[in-house]
PDB file of C-alpha atoms in Angstrom:
ATOM      1  CA  MET A 105     120.853 117.730 118.756  1.00 45.00           C
ATOM      2  CA  GLU A 106     124.449 117.301 119.873  1.00 41.00           C
ATOM      3  CA  CYS A 107     127.543 117.403 117.634  1.00 42.00           C
ATOM      4  CA  ARG A 108     130.621 115.564 118.873  1.00 40.00           C
ATOM      5  CA  ASN A 109     134.060 116.614 117.750  1.00 42.00           C
ATOM      6  CA  VAL A 110     137.632 116.768 119.010  1.00 41.00           C
ATOM      7  CA  VAL A 111     139.456 120.100 118.932  1.00 42.00           C
ATOM      8  CA  PHE A 112     143.251 120.438 119.101  1.00 41.00           C
ATOM      9  CA  ILE A 113     145.080 123.582 120.210  1.00 40.00           C
ATOM     10  CA  ASN A 114     148.878 123.685 119.959  1.00 43.00           C
ATOM     11  CA  GLY A 115     148.908 119.961 119.225  1.00 43.00           C
ATOM     12  CA  GLN A 116     147.008 119.080 122.409  1.00 40.00           C
ATOM     13  CA  MET A 117     143.516 117.574 122.493  1.00 36.00           C
ATOM     14  CA  CYS A 118     141.535 120.161 124.426  1.00 40.00           C
ATOM     15  CA  LEU A 119     137.908 119.122 124.319  1.00 40.00           C
ATOM     16  CA  SER A 120     135.411 116.742 122.855  1.00 42.00           C
ATOM     17  CA  VAL A 121     132.693 119.164 121.906  1.00 42.00           C
ATOM     18  CA  SER A 122     129.734 117.247 123.298  1.00 43.00           C
ATOM     19  CA  ASP A 123     128.024 120.399 124.535  1.00 46.00           C
ATOM     20  CA  LEU A 124     127.702 121.886 121.050  1.00 53.00           C
ATOM     21  CA  TYR A 125     123.927 121.921 120.994  1.00 56.00           C
ATOM     22  CA  TRP A 126     121.667 123.186 118.254  1.00 55.00           C
ATOM     23  CA  SER A 127     117.893 122.952 118.272  1.00 62.00           C
ATOM     24  CA  ASP A 128     116.362 121.100 115.343  1.00 60.00           C
ATOM     25  CA  LEU A 129     112.808 122.069 116.305  1.00 59.00           C
ATOM     26  CA  VAL A 130     112.207 124.102 113.152  1.00 59.00           C
ATOM     27  CA  CYS A 131     113.979 121.532 110.953  1.00 61.00           C
ATOM     28  CA  GLN A 132     111.152 119.083 111.569  1.00 65.00           C
ATOM     29  CA  PHE A 133     108.903 121.134 109.280  1.00 65.00           C
ATOM     30  CA  GLN A 134     109.335 121.262 105.506  1.00 70.00           C
ATOM     31  CA  ARG A 135     109.514 124.847 104.307  1.00 66.00           C
ATOM     32  CA  SER A 136     107.368 124.104 101.255  1.00 67.00           C
ATOM     33  CA  ASP A 137     104.565 122.887 103.532  1.00 72.00           C
ATOM     34  CA  THR A 138     104.937 125.450 106.330  1.00 73.00           C
ATOM     35  CA  LEU A 139     103.618 128.998 106.366  1.00 80.00           C
ATOM     36  CA  PRO A 140     105.848 131.846 107.625  1.00 77.00           C
ATOM     37  CA  ALA A 141     103.341 132.455 110.427  1.00 82.00           C
ATOM     38  CA  GLU A 142     103.836 128.881 111.630  1.00 80.00           C
ATOM     39  CA  TYR A 143     107.601 129.322 111.704  1.00 78.00           C
ATOM     40  CA  LEU A 144     107.163 132.563 113.621  1.00 82.00           C
ATOM     41  CA  GLN A 145     104.970 130.809 116.157  1.00 84.00           C
ATOM     42  CA  LEU A 146     107.624 128.124 116.624  1.00 82.00           C
ATOM     43  CA  PHE A 147     110.328 130.757 117.015  1.00 83.00           C
ATOM     44  CA  TYR A 148     108.440 132.803 119.615  1.00 84.00           C
ATOM     45  CA  SER A 149     107.549 129.634 121.496  1.00 85.00           C
ATOM     46  CA  HIS A 150     111.229 128.724 121.503  1.00 82.00           C
ATOM     47  CA  ARG A 151     112.209 132.188 122.733  1.00 86.00           C
ATOM     48  CA  GLU A 152     109.685 131.940 125.554  1.00 87.00           C
ATOM     49  CA  GLU A 153     111.264 128.671 126.661  1.00 86.00           C
ATOM     50  CA  PHE A 154     114.813 130.051 126.428  1.00 85.00           C
ATOM     51  CA  LYS A 155     114.118 133.653 127.386  1.00 88.00           C
ATOM     52  CA  HIS A 156     117.043 133.612 129.808  1.00 90.00           C
ATOM     53  CA  PHE A 157     119.397 133.056 126.823  1.00 90.00           C
ATOM     54  CA  THR A 158     120.704 136.129 125.005  1.00 91.00           C
ATOM     55  CA  PRO A 159     119.707 135.938 121.303  1.00 91.00           C
ATOM     56  CA  ILE A 160     122.306 136.588 118.600  1.00 92.00           C
ATOM     57  CA  PHE A 161     121.339 136.632 114.919  1.00 91.00           C
ATOM     58  CA  THR A 162     123.854 135.972 112.142  1.00 90.00           C
ATOM     59  CA  ASP A 163     123.750 136.222 108.372  1.00 89.00           C
ATOM     60  CA  GLY A 164     126.046 136.080 105.352  1.00 89.00           C
ATOM     61  CA  SER A 165     125.554 137.505 101.886  1.00 86.00           C
ATOM     62  CA  LYS A 166     127.241 137.635  98.493  1.00 86.00           C
ATOM     63  CA  GLN A 167     126.420 140.253  95.885  1.00 82.00           C
ATOM     64  CA  ALA A 168     128.360 140.002  92.624  1.00 77.00           C
ATOM     65  CA  ASP A 169     132.011 139.938  93.777  1.00 79.00           C
ATOM     66  CA  VAL A 170     131.409 141.427  97.242  1.00 84.00           C
ATOM     67  CA  VAL A 171     130.903 139.157 100.269  1.00 87.00           C
ATOM     68  CA  GLY A 172     129.901 140.160 103.788  1.00 87.00           C
ATOM     69  CA  ALA A 173     129.039 138.676 107.182  1.00 89.00           C
ATOM     70  CA  ALA A 174     127.228 140.180 110.155  1.00 89.00           C
ATOM     71  CA  ALA A 175     125.998 139.337 113.646  1.00 90.00           C
ATOM     72  CA  LEU A 176     123.414 141.259 115.670  1.00 90.00           C
ATOM     73  CA  CYS A 177     123.022 141.158 119.452  1.00 89.00           C
ATOM     74  CA  CYS A 178     120.965 143.467 121.664  1.00 87.00           C
ATOM     75  CA  GLY A 179     121.048 146.283 119.125  1.00 84.00           C
ATOM     76  CA  ARG A 180     124.786 145.999 118.517  1.00 88.00           C
ATOM     77  CA  THR A 181     126.006 145.039 115.039  1.00 87.00           C
ATOM     78  CA  MET A 182     129.260 143.256 114.222  1.00 88.00           C
ATOM     79  CA  SER A 183     130.103 143.020 110.524  1.00 86.00           C
ATOM     80  CA  GLU A 184     133.006 142.045 108.308  1.00 86.00           C
ATOM     81  CA  THR A 185     133.692 142.255 104.579  1.00 86.00           C
ATOM     82  CA  LEU A 186     135.275 139.153 103.041  1.00 86.00           C
ATOM     83  CA  ASN A 187     137.303 138.638  99.917  1.00 83.00           C
ATOM     84  CA  GLY A 188     135.141 138.728  96.811  1.00 82.00           C
ATOM     85  CA  GLN A 189     136.182 135.165  95.937  1.00 83.00           C
ATOM     86  CA  SER A 190     134.737 133.814  99.186  1.00 85.00           C
ATOM     87  CA  SER A 191     131.574 131.734  99.077  1.00 87.00           C
ATOM     88  CA  ILE A 192     128.267 132.501 100.763  1.00 87.00           C
ATOM     89  CA  PHE A 193     128.874 129.435 102.931  1.00 88.00           C
ATOM     90  CA  SER A 194     132.144 130.889 104.220  1.00 88.00           C
ATOM     91  CA  ALA A 195     130.327 134.144 104.954  1.00 89.00           C
ATOM     92  CA  GLU A 196     127.823 132.274 107.131  1.00 90.00           C
ATOM     93  CA  ILE A 197     130.667 130.638 109.069  1.00 90.00           C
ATOM     94  CA  VAL A 198     132.407 133.993 109.579  1.00 90.00           C
ATOM     95  CA  ALA A 199     129.125 135.475 110.832  1.00 91.00           C
ATOM     96  CA  ILE A 200     128.931 132.754 113.486  1.00 91.00           C
ATOM     97  CA  GLU A 201     132.537 133.467 114.402  1.00 91.00           C
ATOM     98  CA  LEU A 202     131.682 137.168 114.831  1.00 92.00           C
ATOM     99  CA  ALA A 203     128.894 136.176 117.191  1.00 92.00           C
ATOM    100  CA  LEU A 204     131.230 134.011 119.260  1.00 92.00           C
ATOM    101  CA  LYS A 205     133.799 136.809 119.501  1.00 91.00           C
ATOM    102  CA  HIS A 206     131.071 139.158 120.702  1.00 92.00           C
ATOM    103  CA  VAL A 207     130.161 136.731 123.492  1.00 91.00           C
ATOM    104  CA  PHE A 208     133.686 137.132 124.865  1.00 85.00           C
ATOM    105  CA  ASP A 209     133.555 140.917 124.717  1.00 85.00           C
ATOM    106  CA  ALA A 210     130.046 141.315 126.121  1.00 86.00           C
ATOM    107  CA  GLY A 211     130.413 138.800 128.935  1.00 84.00           C
ATOM    108  CA  HIS A 212     127.177 136.886 128.242  1.00 88.00           C
ATOM    109  CA  ARG A 213     126.836 133.629 130.144  1.00 89.00           C
ATOM    110  CA  GLN A 214     124.083 131.973 128.098  1.00 89.00           C
ATOM    111  CA  VAL A 215     123.513 132.694 124.409  1.00 90.00           C
ATOM    112  CA  PHE A 216     121.447 131.266 121.583  1.00 90.00           C
ATOM    113  CA  ILE A 217     122.833 131.927 118.099  1.00 90.00           C
ATOM    114  CA  TYR A 218     120.250 131.970 115.305  1.00 90.00           C
ATOM    115  CA  THR A 219     121.272 131.499 111.675  1.00 87.00           C
ATOM    116  CA  ASP A 220     119.439 130.870 108.416  1.00 84.00           C
ATOM    117  CA  SER A 221     122.216 128.565 107.157  1.00 85.00           C
ATOM    118  CA  LEU A 222     121.507 124.977 108.111  1.00 83.00           C
ATOM    119  CA  SER A 223     124.632 123.777 106.301  1.00 83.00           C
ATOM    120  CA  ALA A 224     126.785 126.071 108.443  1.00 84.00           C
ATOM    121  CA  LEU A 225     125.449 124.433 111.598  1.00 81.00           C
ATOM    122  CA  LYS A 226     125.973 120.930 110.267  1.00 80.00           C
ATOM    123  CA  VAL A 227     129.562 121.607 109.202  1.00 80.00           C
ATOM    124  CA  LEU A 228     130.506 122.601 112.748  1.00 77.00           C
ATOM    125  CA  SER A 229     130.755 118.862 113.425  1.00 67.00           C
ATOM    126  CA  VAL A 230     133.440 118.481 110.720  1.00 67.00           C
ATOM    127  CA  LEU A 231     136.924 119.884 111.226  1.00 62.00           C
ATOM    128  CA  SER A 232     138.083 122.076 108.337  1.00 64.00           C
ATOM    129  CA  ASP A 233     139.981 125.300 107.814  1.00 65.00           C
ATOM    130  CA  ARG A 234     136.720 127.241 107.608  1.00 71.00           C
ATOM    131  CA  VAL A 235     135.371 126.168 111.004  1.00 78.00           C
ATOM    132  CA  ASP A 236     138.655 125.759 112.876  1.00 78.00           C
ATOM    133  CA  SER A 237     138.597 129.290 114.295  1.00 82.00           C
ATOM    134  CA  ALA A 238     134.942 129.013 115.340  1.00 83.00           C
ATOM    135  CA  LEU A 239     135.551 125.691 117.099  1.00 82.00           C
ATOM    136  CA  ARG A 240     138.531 127.134 118.977  1.00 83.00           C
ATOM    137  CA  LEU A 241     136.309 129.962 120.200  1.00 85.00           C
ATOM    138  CA  LEU A 242     133.706 127.438 121.320  1.00 83.00           C
ATOM    139  CA  VAL A 243     136.377 125.577 123.287  1.00 81.00           C
ATOM    140  CA  LEU A 244     137.407 128.749 125.102  1.00 84.00           C
ATOM    141  CA  LEU A 245     133.790 129.681 125.810  1.00 85.00           C
ATOM    142  CA  GLN A 246     132.971 126.252 127.194  1.00 82.00           C
ATOM    143  CA  ASN A 247     136.086 126.258 129.357  1.00 83.00           C
ATOM    144  CA  ALA A 248     134.884 129.586 130.745  1.00 85.00           C
ATOM    145  CA  GLY A 249     131.525 128.018 131.639  1.00 85.00           C
ATOM    146  CA  ILE A 250     129.571 129.921 128.971  1.00 86.00           C
ATOM    147  CA  SER A 251     126.647 128.084 127.360  1.00 85.00           C
ATOM    148  CA  VAL A 252     126.392 128.521 123.587  1.00 86.00           C
ATOM    149  CA  CYS A 253     123.485 126.999 121.664  1.00 85.00           C
ATOM    150  CA  PHE A 254     122.450 127.237 118.028  1.00 86.00           C
ATOM    151  CA  MET A 255     119.191 127.198 116.100  1.00 84.00           C
ATOM    152  CA  TRP A 256     118.331 127.333 112.418  1.00 83.00           C
ATOM    153  CA  ILE A 257     115.556 129.676 111.342  1.00 83.00           C
ATOM    154  CA  PRO A 258     114.423 130.127 107.728  1.00 80.00           C
ATOM    155  CA  SER A 259     115.233 133.451 106.123  1.00 78.00           C
ATOM    156  CA  HIS A 260     112.632 136.090 105.297  1.00 75.00           C
ATOM    157  CA  ILE A 261     109.843 134.817 107.529  1.00 75.00           C
ATOM    158  CA  GLY A 262     109.528 138.000 109.559  1.00 77.00           C
ATOM    159  CA  VAL A 263     111.791 137.314 112.558  1.00 80.00           C
ATOM    160  CA  PRO A 264     112.863 140.866 113.558  1.00 80.00           C
ATOM    161  CA  GLY A 265     116.420 139.975 114.560  1.00 80.00           C
ATOM    162  CA  ASN A 266     116.993 137.946 111.428  1.00 76.00           C
ATOM    163  CA  GLU A 267     115.721 140.733 109.185  1.00 80.00           C
ATOM    164  CA  ALA A 268     117.969 143.241 110.979  1.00 82.00           C
ATOM    165  CA  ALA A 269     120.981 140.955 110.476  1.00 83.00           C
ATOM    166  CA  ASP A 270     120.097 140.747 106.795  1.00 79.00           C
ATOM    167  CA  MET A 271     120.149 144.546 106.532  1.00 82.00           C
ATOM    168  CA  ALA A 272     123.479 144.693 108.375  1.00 82.00           C
ATOM    169  CA  VAL A 273     125.160 142.185 106.081  1.00 79.00           C
ATOM    170  CA  LYS A 274     123.971 144.068 103.007  1.00 78.00           C
ATOM    171  CA  ALA A 275     125.636 147.175 104.402  1.00 78.00           C
ATOM    172  CA  ALA A 276     128.845 145.171 104.867  1.00 73.00           C
ATOM    173  CA  CYS A 277     128.680 144.240 101.173  1.00 71.00           C
ATOM    174  CA  SER A 278     128.863 147.894 100.144  1.00 70.00           C
ATOM    175  CA  VAL A 279     132.682 147.893 100.103  1.00 69.00           C
ATOM    176  CA  ARG A 280     135.277 145.555  98.644  1.00 70.00           C
ATOM    177  CA  SER A 281     137.966 143.734 100.583  1.00 68.00           C
ATOM    178  CA  ASP A 282     141.286 142.061  99.790  1.00 69.00           C
ATOM    179  CA  ALA A 283     141.137 139.798 102.833  1.00 73.00           C
ATOM    180  CA  SER A 284     142.517 136.274 102.657  1.00 74.00           C
ATOM    181  CA  VAL A 285     140.473 133.448 101.166  1.00 77.00           C
ATOM    182  CA  PHE A 286     139.688 130.077 102.735  1.00 79.00           C
ATOM    183  CA  GLY A 287     141.474 127.149 101.128  1.00 81.00           C
ATOM    184  CA  ALA A 288     138.203 125.491 100.116  1.00 82.00           C
ATOM    185  CA  ASP A 289     137.055 128.666  98.351  1.00 81.00           C
ATOM    186  CA  LEU A 290     140.403 128.964  96.585  1.00 84.00           C
ATOM    187  CA  LEU A 291     140.154 125.397  95.320  1.00 87.00           C
ATOM    188  CA  ALA A 292     136.624 126.065  94.082  1.00 86.00           C
ATOM    189  CA  LEU A 293     137.889 129.166  92.256  1.00 87.00           C
ATOM    190  CA  LEU A 294     140.703 127.214  90.596  1.00 91.00           C
ATOM    191  CA  ARG A 295     138.269 124.485  89.608  1.00 91.00           C
ATOM    192  CA  ARG A 296     135.945 127.007  87.968  1.00 90.00           C
ATOM    193  CA  GLN A 297     138.823 128.608  86.073  1.00 91.00           C
ATOM    194  CA  VAL A 298     140.158 125.271  84.821  1.00 93.00           C
ATOM    195  CA  LEU A 299     136.697 124.138  83.718  1.00 92.00           C
ATOM    196  CA  GLY A 300     136.129 127.512  82.050  1.00 92.00           C
ATOM    197  CA  ALA A 301     139.359 127.223  80.063  1.00 94.00           C
ATOM    198  CA  TRP A 302     138.522 123.621  79.185  1.00 93.00           C
ATOM    199  CA  GLN A 303     135.041 124.624  78.013  1.00 93.00           C
ATOM    200  CA  SER A 304     136.434 127.491  75.910  1.00 93.00           C
ATOM    201  CA  HIS A 305     138.814 125.086  74.173  1.00 92.00           C
ATOM    202  CA  TRP A 306     136.053 122.511  73.646  1.00 91.00           C
ATOM    203  CA  ASP A 307     133.690 125.120  72.174  1.00 91.00           C
ATOM    204  CA  ARG A 308     136.140 125.525  69.293  1.00 90.00           C
ATOM    205  CA  GLU A 309     135.995 121.807  68.459  1.00 87.00           C
ATOM    206  CA  THR A 310     132.656 122.042  66.644  1.00 84.00           C
ATOM    207  CA  GLU A 311     133.827 119.675  63.883  1.00 83.00           C
ATOM    208  CA  ASN A 312     134.584 116.952  66.406  1.00 82.00           C
ATOM    209  CA  LYS A 313     131.926 114.239  66.313  1.00 76.00           C
ATOM    210  CA  LEU A 314     131.990 114.005  70.106  1.00 79.00           C
ATOM    211  CA  PHE A 315     131.052 117.676  70.456  1.00 83.00           C
ATOM    212  CA  GLN A 316     127.504 116.859  69.341  1.00 78.00           C
ATOM    213  CA  ILE A 317     127.278 114.197  72.015  1.00 77.00           C
ATOM    214  CA  LYS A 318     128.755 116.241  74.858  1.00 82.00           C
ATOM    215  CA  PRO A 319     128.788 120.004  74.103  1.00 87.00           C
ATOM    216  CA  LYS A 320     129.004 121.041  77.768  1.00 89.00           C
ATOM    217  CA  ILE A 321     131.720 119.897  80.135  1.00 87.00           C
ATOM    218  CA  VAL A 322     129.569 118.991  83.096  1.00 85.00           C
ATOM    219  CA  CYS A 323     129.122 115.916  85.232  1.00 80.00           C
ATOM    220  CA  TRP A 324     127.291 113.217  83.256  1.00 77.00           C
ATOM    221  CA  GLN A 325     125.038 111.769  85.939  1.00 76.00           C
ATOM    222  CA  SER A 326     123.586 109.003  83.773  1.00 73.00           C
ATOM    223  CA  ALA A 327     127.085 107.588  83.246  1.00 72.00           C
ATOM    224  CA  PHE A 328     127.432 106.647  86.913  1.00 76.00           C
ATOM    225  CA  VAL A 329     126.445 102.982  87.168  1.00 78.00           C
ATOM    226  CA  GLN A 330     127.367 100.277  89.657  1.00 79.00           C
ATOM    227  CA  SER A 331     129.054  98.014  87.116  1.00 84.00           C
ATOM    228  CA  ARG A 332     132.350  99.113  85.585  1.00 85.00           C
ATOM    229  CA  ARG A 333     131.636  96.912  82.550  1.00 86.00           C
ATOM    230  CA  ASP A 334     128.278  98.615  81.967  1.00 84.00           C
ATOM    231  CA  GLU A 335     129.847 102.044  82.360  1.00 82.00           C
ATOM    232  CA  VAL A 336     132.534 101.276  79.760  1.00 83.00           C
ATOM    233  CA  ALA A 337     129.946  99.838  77.360  1.00 82.00           C
ATOM    234  CA  LEU A 338     127.730 102.883  77.780  1.00 81.00           C
ATOM    235  CA  CYS A 339     130.651 105.238  77.169  1.00 79.00           C
ATOM    236  CA  ARG A 340     131.744 103.376  74.030  1.00 80.00           C
ATOM    237  CA  LEU A 341     128.230 103.378  72.647  1.00 78.00           C
ATOM    238  CA  ARG A 342     127.965 107.113  73.209  1.00 74.00           C
ATOM    239  CA  ILE A 343     131.251 108.020  71.588  1.00 74.00           C
ATOM    240  CA  GLY A 344     130.965 105.444  68.791  1.00 70.00           C
ATOM    241  CA  HIS A 345     133.821 103.127  69.792  1.00 71.00           C
ATOM    242  CA  CYS A 346     132.106  99.809  69.032  1.00 68.00           C
ATOM    243  CA  ARG A 347     131.968  97.239  66.225  1.00 63.00           C
ATOM    244  CA  LEU A 348     128.780  98.580  64.707  1.00 60.00           C
ATOM    245  CA  THR A 349     129.485 102.237  64.034  1.00 54.00           C
ATOM    246  CA  HIS A 350     131.884 101.816  61.110  1.00 55.00           C
ATOM    247  CA  VAL A 351     128.985 100.767  58.866  1.00 53.00           C
ATOM    248  CA  LEU A 352     126.446 103.352  59.932  1.00 52.00           C
ATOM    249  CA  VAL A 353     127.217 105.653  56.994  1.00 51.00           C
ATOM    250  CA  SER A 354     127.042 102.887  54.389  1.00 51.00           C
ATOM    251  CA  VAL A 355     123.622 103.167  52.829  1.00 47.00           C
ATOM    252  CA  PHE A 356     123.597  99.686  51.302  1.00 46.00           C
ATOM    253  CA  LEU A 357     124.237  98.112  54.683  1.00 47.00           C
ATOM    254  CA  MET A 358     121.313  99.949  56.220  1.00 48.00           C
ATOM    255  CA  ALA A 359     119.136  97.206  54.734  1.00 51.00           C
ATOM    256  CA  CYS A 360     120.436  94.943  57.459  1.00 55.00           C
ATOM    257  CA  MET A 361     117.993  95.199  60.351  1.00 55.00           C
ATOM    258  CA  ALA A 362     120.741  94.740  62.892  1.00 56.00           C
ATOM    259  CA  VAL A 363     122.556  97.838  61.648  1.00 55.00           C
ATOM    260  CA  VAL A 364     119.325  99.821  61.641  1.00 56.00           C
ATOM    261  CA  ALA A 365     118.694  98.746  65.211  1.00 59.00           C
ATOM    262  CA  ALA A 366     122.260  99.621  66.205  1.00 57.00           C
ATOM    263  CA  TYR A 367     121.985 103.032  64.588  1.00 54.00           C
ATOM    264  CA  ALA A 368     118.762 103.780  66.470  1.00 56.00           C
ATOM    265  CA  TYR A 369     120.234 102.498  69.722  1.00 54.00           C
ATOM    266  CA  ILE A 370     123.433 104.507  69.543  1.00 56.00           C
ATOM    267  CA  SER A 371     121.606 107.610  68.349  1.00 54.00           C
ATOM    268  CA  SER A 372     119.328 107.396  71.367  1.00 54.00           C
ATOM    269  CA  TYR A 373     122.319 108.163  73.594  1.00 51.00           C
ATOM    270  CA  SER A 374     122.781 111.338  71.606  1.00 46.00           C
ATOM    271  CA  ASN A 375     119.192 112.285  72.508  1.00 47.00           C
ATOM    272  CA  LYS A 376     118.073 111.911  68.901  1.00 48.00           C
ATOM    273  CA  CYS A 377     115.841 108.833  69.043  1.00 49.00           C
ATOM    274  CA  PRO A 378     112.752 108.657  71.300  1.00 51.00           C
ATOM    275  CA  ASP A 379     112.066 104.992  70.460  1.00 53.00           C
ATOM    276  CA  SER A 380     115.178 103.606  72.082  1.00 51.00           C
ATOM    277  CA  ALA A 381     113.354 100.814  73.931  1.00 47.00           C
ATOM    278  CA  ILE A 382     112.438  98.905  70.742  1.00 53.00           C
ATOM    279  CA  ALA A 383     115.856  99.504  69.213  1.00 51.00           C
ATOM    280  CA  THR A 384     117.541  98.253  72.364  1.00 48.00           C
ATOM    281  CA  ASN A 385     115.780  94.892  72.220  1.00 48.00           C
ATOM    282  CA  ASP A 386     116.666  94.494  68.542  1.00 52.00           C
ATOM    283  CA  LEU A 387     120.292  95.366  69.186  1.00 48.00           C
ATOM    284  CA  LEU A 388     120.618  92.807  71.966  1.00 44.00           C
ATOM    285  CA  VAL A 389     119.487  90.102  69.525  1.00 46.00           C
ATOM    286  CA  TYR A 390     121.875  91.004  66.703  1.00 45.00           C
ATOM    287  CA  SER A 391     124.796  92.663  68.508  1.00 45.00           C
ATOM    288  CA  TRP A 392     127.157  89.686  68.639  1.00 40.00           C
ATOM    289  CA  ASN A 393     126.726  88.660  65.000  1.00 41.00           C
ATOM    290  CA  PRO A 394     124.876  91.552  63.369  1.00 42.00           C
ATOM    291  CA  CYS A 395     124.923  90.511  59.714  1.00 44.00           C
ATOM    292  CA  ASN A 396     123.802  86.887  60.001  1.00 41.00           C
TER     293      ASN A 396
END
């Protein structure tokens, strides 16, 4: 599979990365339906076909607030400790960058980089601050006539090089670092802190009627509908901003079947009524003129 991208260095377009190749052989098999032995067989078959390529294994890890990245090639280990606020995804990208730097130092002409992060390979086709350095290295390697290929291999299936890279990255996570943080990781950190402060404030609003409807500040997936009108109606039903809710607490009005139906319908959006289907049909009949 080829990834096409345009890389700029010092404001000049240097290369359309059409030679950025990564094998999707293993990706054709679902991990839930594939035994580790089958993956190993695919890997060794791949290595036999590309035995003239030098293998490099990369891995990233995050343990508590310590993040590390490592690359392993021909018995040599390259590792780096990242800022504790960095994500595991950033660690995988840095591990690939370590592998590319090693290619320069070692003078390899053909290399195959193996990683257990499929998302890291896919993001190489999208320019961002996290992959900018890696793409610049790829440009320099390609200009030097060095072939660099990539392949995803699942973790913990028994590939010796991958297991060794896993051990190396755990060793890199043994110390802390105050290194800089990628912009995307910093934004994610700020988002978590803002949501945490928001949640702490909301947890104190236990007397608010909306707290029972939405106690956790998380994305409400069921609220995403194609029609704006339907989304507004659904929101108003959930929070009680409709014509029917002002009579829900009046016992004498509960004799009206329309109000009973409305109460059951609105309560269903608070996850209190399992029989919402019947109540919905009743509400649609009486909603426009409920007390006639």
